[in-house]
Coordinates of C-alpha atoms and ligand atoms in Angstrom, one line a residue:
X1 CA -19.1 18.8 -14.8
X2 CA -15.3 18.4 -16.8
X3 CA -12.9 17.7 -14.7
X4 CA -9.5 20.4 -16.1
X5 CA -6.1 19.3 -15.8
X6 CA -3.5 21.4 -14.1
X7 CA -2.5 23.0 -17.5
X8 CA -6.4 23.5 -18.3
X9 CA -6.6 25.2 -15.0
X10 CA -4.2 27.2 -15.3
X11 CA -4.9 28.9 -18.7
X12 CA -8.6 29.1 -17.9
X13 CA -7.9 31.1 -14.5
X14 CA -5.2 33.2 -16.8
X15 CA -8.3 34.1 -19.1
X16 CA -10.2 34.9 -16.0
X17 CA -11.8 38.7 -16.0
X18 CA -10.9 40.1 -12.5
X19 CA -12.1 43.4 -13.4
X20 CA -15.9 43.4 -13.1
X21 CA -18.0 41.6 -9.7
X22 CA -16.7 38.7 -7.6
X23 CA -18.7 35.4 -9.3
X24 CA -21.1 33.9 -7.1
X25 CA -20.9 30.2 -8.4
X26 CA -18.3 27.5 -7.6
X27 CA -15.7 26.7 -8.7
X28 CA -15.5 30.2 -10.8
X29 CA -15.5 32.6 -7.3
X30 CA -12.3 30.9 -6.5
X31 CA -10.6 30.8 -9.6
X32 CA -11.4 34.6 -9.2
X33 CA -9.7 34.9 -5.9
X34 CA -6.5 32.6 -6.9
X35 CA -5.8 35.0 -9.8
X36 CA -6.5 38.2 -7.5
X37 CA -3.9 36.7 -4.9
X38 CA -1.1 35.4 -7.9
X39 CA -1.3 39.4 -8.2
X40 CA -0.4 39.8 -4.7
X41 CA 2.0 36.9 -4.5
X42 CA 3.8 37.8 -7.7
X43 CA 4.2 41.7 -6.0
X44 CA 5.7 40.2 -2.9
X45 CA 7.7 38.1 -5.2
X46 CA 9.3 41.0 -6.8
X47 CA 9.8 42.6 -3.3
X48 CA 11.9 39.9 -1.8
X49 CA 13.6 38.9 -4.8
X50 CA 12.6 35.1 -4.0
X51 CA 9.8 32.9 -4.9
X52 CA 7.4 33.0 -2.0
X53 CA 7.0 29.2 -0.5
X54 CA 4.4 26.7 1.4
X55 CA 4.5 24.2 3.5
X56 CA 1.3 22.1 4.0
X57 CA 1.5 19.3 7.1
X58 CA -1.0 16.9 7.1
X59 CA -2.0 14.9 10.3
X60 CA -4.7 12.0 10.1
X61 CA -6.6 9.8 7.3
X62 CA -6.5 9.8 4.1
X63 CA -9.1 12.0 3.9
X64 CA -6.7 15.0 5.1
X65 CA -4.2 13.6 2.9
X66 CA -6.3 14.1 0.1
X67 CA -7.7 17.3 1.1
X68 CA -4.1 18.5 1.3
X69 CA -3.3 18.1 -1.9
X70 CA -6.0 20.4 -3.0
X71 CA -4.8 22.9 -0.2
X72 CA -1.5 22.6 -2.3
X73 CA -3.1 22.8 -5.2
X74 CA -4.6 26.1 -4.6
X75 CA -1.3 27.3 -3.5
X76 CA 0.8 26.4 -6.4
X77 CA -1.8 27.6 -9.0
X78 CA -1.8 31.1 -6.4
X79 CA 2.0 31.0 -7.2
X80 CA 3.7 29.4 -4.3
X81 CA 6.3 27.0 -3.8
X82 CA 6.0 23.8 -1.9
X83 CA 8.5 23.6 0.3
X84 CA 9.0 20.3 3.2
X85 CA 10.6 23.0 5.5
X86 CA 8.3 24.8 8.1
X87 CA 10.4 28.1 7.0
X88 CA 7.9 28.7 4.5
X89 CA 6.2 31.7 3.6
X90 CA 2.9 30.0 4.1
X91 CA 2.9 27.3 6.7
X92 CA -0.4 25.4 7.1
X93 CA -1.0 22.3 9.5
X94 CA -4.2 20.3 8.6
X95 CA -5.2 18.8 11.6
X96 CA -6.6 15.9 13.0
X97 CA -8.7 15.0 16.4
X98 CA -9.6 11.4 16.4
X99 CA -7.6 10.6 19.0
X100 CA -6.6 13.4 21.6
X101 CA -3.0 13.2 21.1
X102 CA -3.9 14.2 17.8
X103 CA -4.7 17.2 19.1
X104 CA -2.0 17.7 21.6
X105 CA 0.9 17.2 18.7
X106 CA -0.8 20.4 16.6
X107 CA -0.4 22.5 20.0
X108 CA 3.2 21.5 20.3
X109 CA 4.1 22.4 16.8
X110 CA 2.5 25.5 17.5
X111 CA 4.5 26.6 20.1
X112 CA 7.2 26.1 17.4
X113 CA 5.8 28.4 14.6
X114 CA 5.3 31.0 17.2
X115 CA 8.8 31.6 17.7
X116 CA 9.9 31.3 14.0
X117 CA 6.5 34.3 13.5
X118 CA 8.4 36.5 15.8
X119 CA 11.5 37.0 13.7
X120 CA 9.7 36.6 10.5
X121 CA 6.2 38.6 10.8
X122 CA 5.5 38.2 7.0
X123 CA 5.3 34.6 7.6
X124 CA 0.9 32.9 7.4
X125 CA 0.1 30.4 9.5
X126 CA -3.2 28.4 8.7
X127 CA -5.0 26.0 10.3
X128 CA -7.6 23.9 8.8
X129 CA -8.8 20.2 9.3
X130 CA -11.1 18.0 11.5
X131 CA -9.9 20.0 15.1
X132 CA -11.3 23.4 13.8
X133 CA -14.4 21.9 13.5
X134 CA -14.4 22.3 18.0
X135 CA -15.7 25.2 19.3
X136 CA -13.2 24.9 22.1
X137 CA -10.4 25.0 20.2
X138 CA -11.1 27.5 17.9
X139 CA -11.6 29.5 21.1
X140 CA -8.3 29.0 22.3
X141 CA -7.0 29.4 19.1
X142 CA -8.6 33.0 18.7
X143 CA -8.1 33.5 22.3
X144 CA -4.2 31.7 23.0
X145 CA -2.6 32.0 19.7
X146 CA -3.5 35.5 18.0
X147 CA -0.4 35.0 15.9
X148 CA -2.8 32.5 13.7
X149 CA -3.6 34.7 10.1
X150 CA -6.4 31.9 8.8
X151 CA -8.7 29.5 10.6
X152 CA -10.9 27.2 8.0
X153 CA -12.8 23.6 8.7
X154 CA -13.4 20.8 6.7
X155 CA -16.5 22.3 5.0
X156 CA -14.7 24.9 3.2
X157 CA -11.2 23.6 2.3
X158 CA -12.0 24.8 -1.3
X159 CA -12.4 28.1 0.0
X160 CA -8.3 29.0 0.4
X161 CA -7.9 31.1 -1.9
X162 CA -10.7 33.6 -0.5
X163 CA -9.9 33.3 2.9
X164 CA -6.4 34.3 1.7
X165 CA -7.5 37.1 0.2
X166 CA -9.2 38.2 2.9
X167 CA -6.7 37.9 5.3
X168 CA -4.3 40.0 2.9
X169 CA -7.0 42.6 2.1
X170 CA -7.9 43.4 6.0
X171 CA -4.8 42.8 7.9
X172 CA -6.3 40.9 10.5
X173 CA -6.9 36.8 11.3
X174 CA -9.7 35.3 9.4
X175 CA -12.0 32.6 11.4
X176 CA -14.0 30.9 8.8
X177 CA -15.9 27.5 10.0
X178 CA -18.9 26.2 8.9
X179 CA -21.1 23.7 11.1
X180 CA -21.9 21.7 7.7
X181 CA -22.4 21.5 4.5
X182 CA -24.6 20.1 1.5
X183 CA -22.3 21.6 -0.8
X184 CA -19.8 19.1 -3.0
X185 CA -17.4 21.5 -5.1
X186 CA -16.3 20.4 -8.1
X187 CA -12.5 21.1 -10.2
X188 CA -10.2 23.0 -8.1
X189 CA -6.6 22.3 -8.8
X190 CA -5.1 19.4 -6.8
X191 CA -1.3 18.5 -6.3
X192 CA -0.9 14.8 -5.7
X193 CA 2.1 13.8 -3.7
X194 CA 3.0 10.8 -6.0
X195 CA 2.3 11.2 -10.0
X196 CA 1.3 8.0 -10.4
X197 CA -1.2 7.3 -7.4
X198 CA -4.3 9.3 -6.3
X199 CA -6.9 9.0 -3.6
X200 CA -10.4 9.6 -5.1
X201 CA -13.3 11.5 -2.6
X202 CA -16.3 9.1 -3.1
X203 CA -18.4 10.7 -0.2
X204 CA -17.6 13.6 2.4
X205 CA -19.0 13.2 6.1
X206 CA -20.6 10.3 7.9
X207 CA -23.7 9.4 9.4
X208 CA -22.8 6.3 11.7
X209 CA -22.0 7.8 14.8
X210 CA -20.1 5.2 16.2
X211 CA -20.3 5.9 20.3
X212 CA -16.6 6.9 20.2
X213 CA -16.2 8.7 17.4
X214 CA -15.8 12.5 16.6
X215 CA -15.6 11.8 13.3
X216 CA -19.7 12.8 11.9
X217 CA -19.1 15.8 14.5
X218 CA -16.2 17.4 12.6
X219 CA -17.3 15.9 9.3
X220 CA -20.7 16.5 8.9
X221 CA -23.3 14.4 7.2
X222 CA -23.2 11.9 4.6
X223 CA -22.9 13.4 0.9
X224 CA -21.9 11.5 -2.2
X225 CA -20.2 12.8 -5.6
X226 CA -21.9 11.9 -8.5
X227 CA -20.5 8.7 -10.1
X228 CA -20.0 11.0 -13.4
X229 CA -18.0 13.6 -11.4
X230 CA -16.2 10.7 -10.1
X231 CA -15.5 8.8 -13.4
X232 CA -14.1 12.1 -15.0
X233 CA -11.8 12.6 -12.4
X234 CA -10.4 9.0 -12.5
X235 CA -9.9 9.5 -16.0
X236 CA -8.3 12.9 -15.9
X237 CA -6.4 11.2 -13.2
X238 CA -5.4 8.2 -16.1
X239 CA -4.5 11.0 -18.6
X240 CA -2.0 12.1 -15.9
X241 CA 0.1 9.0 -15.3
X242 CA -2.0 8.0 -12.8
X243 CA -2.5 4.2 -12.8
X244 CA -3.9 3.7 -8.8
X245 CA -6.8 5.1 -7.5
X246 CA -7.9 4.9 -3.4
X247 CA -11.4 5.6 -3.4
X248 CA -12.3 7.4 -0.2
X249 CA -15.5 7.5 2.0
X250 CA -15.8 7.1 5.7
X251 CA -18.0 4.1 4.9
X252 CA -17.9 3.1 1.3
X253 CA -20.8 1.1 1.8
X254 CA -23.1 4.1 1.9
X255 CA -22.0 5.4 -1.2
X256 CA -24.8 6.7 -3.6
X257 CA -27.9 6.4 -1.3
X258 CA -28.0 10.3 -0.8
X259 CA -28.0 10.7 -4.8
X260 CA -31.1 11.5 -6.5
X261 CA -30.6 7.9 -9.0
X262 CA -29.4 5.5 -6.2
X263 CA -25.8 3.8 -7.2
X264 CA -24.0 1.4 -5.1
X265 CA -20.5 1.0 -3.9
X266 CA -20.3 -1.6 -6.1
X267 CA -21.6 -0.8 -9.2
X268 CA -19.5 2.5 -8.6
X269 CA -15.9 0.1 -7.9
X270 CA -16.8 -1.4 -11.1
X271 CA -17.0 1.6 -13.5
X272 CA -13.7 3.0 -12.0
X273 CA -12.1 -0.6 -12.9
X274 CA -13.6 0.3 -16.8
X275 CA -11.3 3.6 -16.8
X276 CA -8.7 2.8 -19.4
X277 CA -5.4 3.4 -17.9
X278 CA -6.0 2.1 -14.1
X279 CA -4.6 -0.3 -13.3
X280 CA -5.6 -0.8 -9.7
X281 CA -8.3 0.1 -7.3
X282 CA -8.7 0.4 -3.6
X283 CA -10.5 2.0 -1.6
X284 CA -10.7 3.0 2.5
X285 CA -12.8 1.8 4.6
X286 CA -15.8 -0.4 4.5
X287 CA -18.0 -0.8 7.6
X288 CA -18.8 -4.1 8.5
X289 CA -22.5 -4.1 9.0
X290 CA -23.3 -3.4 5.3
X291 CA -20.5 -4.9 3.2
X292 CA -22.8 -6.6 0.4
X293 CA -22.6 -9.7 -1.4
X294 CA -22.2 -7.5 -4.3
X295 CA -19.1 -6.2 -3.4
X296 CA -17.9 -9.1 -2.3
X297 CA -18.8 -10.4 -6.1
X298 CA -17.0 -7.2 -7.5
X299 CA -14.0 -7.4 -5.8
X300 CA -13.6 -11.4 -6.7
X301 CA -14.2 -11.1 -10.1
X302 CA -12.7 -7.8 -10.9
X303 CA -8.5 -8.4 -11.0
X304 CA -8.1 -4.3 -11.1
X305 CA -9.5 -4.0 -7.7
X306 CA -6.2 -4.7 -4.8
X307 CA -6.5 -8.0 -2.6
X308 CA -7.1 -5.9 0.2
X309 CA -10.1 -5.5 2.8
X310 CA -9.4 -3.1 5.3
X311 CA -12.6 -4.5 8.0
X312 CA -12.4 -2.4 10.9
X313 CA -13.3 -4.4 13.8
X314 CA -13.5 -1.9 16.9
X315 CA -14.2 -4.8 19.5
X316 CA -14.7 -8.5 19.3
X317 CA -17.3 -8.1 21.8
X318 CA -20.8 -8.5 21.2
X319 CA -21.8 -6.4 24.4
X320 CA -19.2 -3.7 23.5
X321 CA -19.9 -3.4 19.9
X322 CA -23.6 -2.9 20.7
X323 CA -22.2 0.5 23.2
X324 CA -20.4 1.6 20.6
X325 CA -23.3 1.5 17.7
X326 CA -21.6 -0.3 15.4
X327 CA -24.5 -2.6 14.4
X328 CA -22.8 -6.2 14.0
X329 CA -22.0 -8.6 16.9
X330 CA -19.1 -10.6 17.0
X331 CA -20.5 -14.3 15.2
X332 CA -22.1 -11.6 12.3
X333 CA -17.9 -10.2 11.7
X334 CA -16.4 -14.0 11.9
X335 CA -19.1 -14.6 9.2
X336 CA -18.3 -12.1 6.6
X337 CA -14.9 -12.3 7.5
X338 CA -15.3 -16.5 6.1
X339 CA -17.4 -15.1 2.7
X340 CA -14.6 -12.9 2.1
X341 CA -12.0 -15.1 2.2
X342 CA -13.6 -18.1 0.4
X343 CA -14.9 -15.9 -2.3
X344 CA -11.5 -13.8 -2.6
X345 CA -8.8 -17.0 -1.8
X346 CA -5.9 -14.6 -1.7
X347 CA -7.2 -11.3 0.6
X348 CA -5.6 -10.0 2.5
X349 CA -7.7 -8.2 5.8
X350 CA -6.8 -5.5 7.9
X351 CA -8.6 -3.9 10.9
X352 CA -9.0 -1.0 13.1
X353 CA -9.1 -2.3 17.2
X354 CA -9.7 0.1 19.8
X355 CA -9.0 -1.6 24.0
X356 CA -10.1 -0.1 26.9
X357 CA -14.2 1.8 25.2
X358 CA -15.5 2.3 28.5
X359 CA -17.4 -1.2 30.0
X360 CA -15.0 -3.3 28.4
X361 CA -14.2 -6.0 31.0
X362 CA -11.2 -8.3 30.9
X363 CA -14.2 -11.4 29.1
X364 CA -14.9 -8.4 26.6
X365 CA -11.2 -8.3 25.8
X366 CA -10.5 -11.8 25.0
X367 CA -13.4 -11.9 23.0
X368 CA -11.5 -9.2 20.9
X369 CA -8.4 -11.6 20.9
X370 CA -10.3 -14.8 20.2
X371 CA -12.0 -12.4 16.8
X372 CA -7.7 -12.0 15.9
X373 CA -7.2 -15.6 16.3
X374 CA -9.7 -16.5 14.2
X375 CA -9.3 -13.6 11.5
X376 CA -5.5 -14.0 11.5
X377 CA -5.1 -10.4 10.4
X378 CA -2.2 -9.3 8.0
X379 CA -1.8 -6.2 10.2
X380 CA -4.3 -4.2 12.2
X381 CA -4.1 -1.0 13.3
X382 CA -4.4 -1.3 17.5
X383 CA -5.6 1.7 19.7
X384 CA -6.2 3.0 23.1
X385 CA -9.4 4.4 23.8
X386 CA -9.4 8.1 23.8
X387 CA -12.7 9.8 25.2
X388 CA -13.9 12.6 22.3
X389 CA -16.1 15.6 24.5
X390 CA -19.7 15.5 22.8
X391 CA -19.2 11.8 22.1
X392 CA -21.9 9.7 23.7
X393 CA -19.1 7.6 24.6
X394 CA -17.9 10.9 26.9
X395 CA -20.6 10.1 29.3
X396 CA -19.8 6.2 29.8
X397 CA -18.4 5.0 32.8
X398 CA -14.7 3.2 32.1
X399 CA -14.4 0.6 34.8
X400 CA -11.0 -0.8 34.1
X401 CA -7.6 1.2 35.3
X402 CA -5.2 2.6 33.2
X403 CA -2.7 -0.3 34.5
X404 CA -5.3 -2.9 33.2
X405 CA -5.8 -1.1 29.4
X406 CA -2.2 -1.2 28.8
X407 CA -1.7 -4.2 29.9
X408 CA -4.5 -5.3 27.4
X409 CA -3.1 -3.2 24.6
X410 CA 0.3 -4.5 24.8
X411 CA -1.3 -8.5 25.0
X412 CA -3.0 -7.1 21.9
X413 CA -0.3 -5.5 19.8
X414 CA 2.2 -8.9 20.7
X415 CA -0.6 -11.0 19.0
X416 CA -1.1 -9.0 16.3
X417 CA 2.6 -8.1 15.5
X418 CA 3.6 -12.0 15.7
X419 CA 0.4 -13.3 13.4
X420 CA 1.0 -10.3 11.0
X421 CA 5.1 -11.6 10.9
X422 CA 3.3 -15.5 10.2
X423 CA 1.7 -14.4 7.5
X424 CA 3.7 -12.3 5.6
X425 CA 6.9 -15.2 6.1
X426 CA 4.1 -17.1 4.1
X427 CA 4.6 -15.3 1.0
X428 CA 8.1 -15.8 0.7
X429 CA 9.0 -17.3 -2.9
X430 CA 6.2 -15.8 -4.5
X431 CA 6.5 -14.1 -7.5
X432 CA 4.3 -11.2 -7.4
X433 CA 3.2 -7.7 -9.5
X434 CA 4.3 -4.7 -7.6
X435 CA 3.8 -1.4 -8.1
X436 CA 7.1 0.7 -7.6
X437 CA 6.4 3.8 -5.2
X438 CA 9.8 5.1 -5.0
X439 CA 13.2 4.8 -3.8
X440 CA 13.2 3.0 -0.2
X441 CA 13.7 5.2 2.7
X442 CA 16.1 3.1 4.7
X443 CA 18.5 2.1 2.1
X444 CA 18.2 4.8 -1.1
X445 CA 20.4 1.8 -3.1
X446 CA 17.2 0.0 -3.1
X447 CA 12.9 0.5 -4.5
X448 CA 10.2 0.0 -3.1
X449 CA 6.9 -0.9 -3.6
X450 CA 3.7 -2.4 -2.9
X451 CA 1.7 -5.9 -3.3
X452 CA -1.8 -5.7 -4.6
X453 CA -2.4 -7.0 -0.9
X454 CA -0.7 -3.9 0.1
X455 CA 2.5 -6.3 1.6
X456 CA 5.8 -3.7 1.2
X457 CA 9.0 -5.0 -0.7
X458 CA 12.5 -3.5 -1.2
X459 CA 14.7 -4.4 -4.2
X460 CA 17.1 -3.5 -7.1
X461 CA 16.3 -1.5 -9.8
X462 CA 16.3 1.2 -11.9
X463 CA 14.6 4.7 -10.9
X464 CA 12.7 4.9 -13.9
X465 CA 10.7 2.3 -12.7
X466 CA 9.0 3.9 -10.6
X467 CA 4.9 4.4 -11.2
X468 CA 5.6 1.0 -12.9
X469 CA 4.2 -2.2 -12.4
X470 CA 6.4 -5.0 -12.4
X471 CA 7.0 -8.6 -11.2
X472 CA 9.3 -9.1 -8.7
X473 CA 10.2 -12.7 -6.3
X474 CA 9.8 -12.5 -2.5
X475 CA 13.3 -13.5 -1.3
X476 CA 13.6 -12.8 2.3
X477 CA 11.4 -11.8 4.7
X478 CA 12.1 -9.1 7.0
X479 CA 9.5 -9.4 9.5
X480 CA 6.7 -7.1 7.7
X481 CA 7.9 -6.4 4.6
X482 CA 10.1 -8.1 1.9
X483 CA 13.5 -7.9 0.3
X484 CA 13.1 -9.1 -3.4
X485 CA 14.3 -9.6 -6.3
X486 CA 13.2 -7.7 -10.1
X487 CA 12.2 -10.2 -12.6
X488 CA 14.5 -8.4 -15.2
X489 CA 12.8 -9.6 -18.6
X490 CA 9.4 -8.0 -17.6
X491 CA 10.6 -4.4 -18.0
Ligands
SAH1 N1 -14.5 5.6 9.1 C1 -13.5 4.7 9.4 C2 -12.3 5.2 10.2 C3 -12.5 6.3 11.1 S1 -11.3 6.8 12.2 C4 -14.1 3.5 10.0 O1 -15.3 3.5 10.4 O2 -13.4 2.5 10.1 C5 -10.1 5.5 12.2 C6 -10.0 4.7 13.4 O3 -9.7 5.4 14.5 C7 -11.3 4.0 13.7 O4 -11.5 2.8 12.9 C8 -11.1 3.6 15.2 O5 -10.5 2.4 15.3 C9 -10.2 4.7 15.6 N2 -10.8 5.6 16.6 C10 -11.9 6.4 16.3 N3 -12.3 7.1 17.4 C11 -11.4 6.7 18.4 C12 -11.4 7.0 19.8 N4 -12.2 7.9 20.3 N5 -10.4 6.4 20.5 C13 -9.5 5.5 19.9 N6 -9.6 5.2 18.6 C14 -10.5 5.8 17.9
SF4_2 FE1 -16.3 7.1 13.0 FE2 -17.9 5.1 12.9 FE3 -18.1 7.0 11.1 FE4 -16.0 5.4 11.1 S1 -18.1 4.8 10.7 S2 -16.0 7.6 10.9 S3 -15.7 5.0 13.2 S4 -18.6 7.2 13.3
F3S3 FE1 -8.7 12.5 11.8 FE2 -10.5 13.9 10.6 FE3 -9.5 11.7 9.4 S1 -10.5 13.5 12.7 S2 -9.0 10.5 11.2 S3 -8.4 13.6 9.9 S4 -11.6 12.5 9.3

């Protein structure tokens, strides 16, 4: 179906007949319910004399990030405010439970918004995201914090505006979690976080079930977005000032097979290269068991598409990765780690490591080290195993201590930090395109921006340049990211 622009939107709700029955289809029944609540948010408005404000807080993937920016997007077009502060009028936390401090960080902020609810009772709280796809915590939710007005999953993130409106028409909390879903729906507003740069939904759920991982619990199964759907939203996203695109699936790889005319990953990375107007391409995160020479081909010959291959490892042990279902053993990763980096000279890889999945033994662990020595990884992202209940993973037995994991994790995260330093001082004196993101947090005299390899660098320039690409020299490296210097007479 078209894809509408925010302005689109927004005149086609304001045309919207609120009069006669609710409309069954999507995306129409909640264009109905965001112009029934701008009623109620404009009356409230009017009331307090102030525009009435949000506050969305994202934990987890990009996934969630994206999916917050539709939450947002529903908001504004209802007629709030974004606001950073968790003062709000409307204060949702979209949550995430990979890991189990995850979870623990949404309870403490919690305890927070209780207090602020107590002097302000006007004041919605929502909670939405990957957690409230757990029975038990929805239960202690319902059970421990009453003061919680709207409980929604992952299934039914499009569905804000109707859950707000039932919360406002009955008074009461609104619990509204679906198991799963086949449904994909299509052009609902969306506020990006950066004009220039978007993620793209490929696919929603996952089917790998990875031994560890919660992820196709709270997810739900594997469903992919039409290519067209796709390629008109990467252009409305071009029209916009968009000019880099993150396409997003849990694996990439599976894209398409679920669709009733097969497309691959690949095939799809190479239309989104054809959109006029884009000038770079990534995407997040490609398993390694089915990466295809195709891709591989795509990437190499497409220059759109970013010098990056994020290749979650897990474990650089056979025996492990075989417990955890991740269908490659170590000699099968080294491999396509060597066809990447022939075919694509200048790649930069990136993994996922977890230490410490139950049965790792201390042989298991320097296999995963030997697998870093060998990749030389430009970062990777380390973690401690953290045991998900109705994971099969749950059940395992973890032989080593706690004493003996950390001790592991910190011989990891040494190796990784000084290889990832190596590499990056190998860079320096390059002149390099970068795309400016913004104005540096640490030092607001300076920009910043980012490699197509994804490599960070700070340095001088002129606001307006942001959303631009330009070329700038690698002067001096700072350990992980770069202080450079704007090559003037490319602007
Ligand atoms: N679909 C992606 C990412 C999923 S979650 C993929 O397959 O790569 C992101 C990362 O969190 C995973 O790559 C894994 O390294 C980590 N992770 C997932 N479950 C975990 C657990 N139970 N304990 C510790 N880390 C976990
Ligand atoms: Fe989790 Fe594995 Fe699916 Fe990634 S591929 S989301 S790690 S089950
Ligand atoms: Fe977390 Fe859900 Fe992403 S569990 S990592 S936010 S898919």
């Amino acid at each position: 179906m078209e894809i509408h622009n925010r302005k689109e939107l927004d005149e086609l709700i304001k045309e919207l007949d609120i009069n006669g029955p609710v409309p069954d289809k999507e995306p129409f029944r909640q264009y109905y319910f965001i112009k029934k609540n701008r009623e109620y948010v404009a009356k409230k408005k009017e009331e307090l004399g102030r525009p009435l404000t949000c506050s969305v807080n994202t934990f987890g993937c990009q996934m969630n990030v994206r999916d917050s920016e539709k939450l947002l997007g529903i908001l504004e077009q209802m007629g709030y405010e974004k606001t950073d502060s968790e003062d709000a009028d409307f204060v949702i936390y979209n949550t995430c439970t990979v890991r189990e401090n995850a979870n623990r960080k949404v309870y403490g902020h919690l305890g927070i918004l209780k207090h602020k609810k107590k002097s302000r009772p006007d004041m919605i709280i929502g909670l939405c995201g990957c957690m409230m796809q757990e029975q038990e915590v929805v239960e202690t939710i319902r059970t421990k914090y009453k003061f919680v007005d709207i409980v929604f999953g992952t299934h039914n993130v499009y569905k804000l505006a109707e859950i707000y409106y039932n919360r406002i028409a009955s008074g009461s909390s609104v619990i509204d979690i679906w198991k799963d879903t086949e449904m994909v729906v299509e052009d609902l507003p969306a506020t990006r976080e950066y004009s220039f740069k978007s993620g793209v939904n490929i696919m929603f759920g996952c089917n790998n079930f990875c031994t560890y991982c919660i992820v196709p619990y709270v997810r739900g199964r594997e469903r992919s977005r039409t290519p067209e759907d796709i390629i008109d939203e990467v252009k409305a996203l071009a029209a916009d000032g968009v000019v880099e695109v993150m396409l997003l699936g849990q694996n990439v790889n599976s894209y398409g097979k679920n669709l009733p005319e097969k497309v691959s990953f690949a095939k799809l990375l190479e239309m989104v290269c054809q959109v006029e107007g884009i000038e770079r391409v990534r995407f997040m995160t490609p398993h390694p068991k089915d990466l295809s020479d195709e891709l591989i081909d795509v990437i190499a010959r497409n220059p759109k598409v970013c010098r990056h291959v994020h290749l979650p490892l897990q474990s650089g042990s056979t025996k492990i990765l075989k417990a955890m279902n991740r269908h490659y053993t170590k000699e099968d990763y080294l491999a396509l780690v060597d066809k990447i980096k022939t075919r694509i000279p200048d790649v930069s890889i990136t993994a996922d490591i977890i230490v410490g999945f139950p049965g790792e033994t201390e042989e298991d662990f320097l296999d995963t080290l030997d697998v870093v020595e060998k990749v030389r990884y430009d970062t990777a992202f380390t973690f401690i195993y953290s045991k998900r209940t109705g994971t099969p993973a749950a059940a395992m037995e973890n032989g080593a201590t706690k004493e003996e994991i950390n001790d592991r994790y910190n011989r990891l995260f040494k190796r990784v930090q000084e290889i990832s330093g190596e590499i990056t001082q190998t860079f320096k004196g390059k002149t390099l395109p970068v795309l400016v993101e913004g104005i540096s947090e640490q030092n607001d005299g300076l920009l910043t921006g980012r490699l197509s390899n994804n490599l960070l660098v700070h340095f001088e320039g002129c606001e307006s340049l942001i959303g631009h690409i330009v070329d700038v020299t690698l002067v001096e490296c700072k350990g992980f990211y770069f202080i450079g210097r704007l090559i003037e007479d490319e602007v």
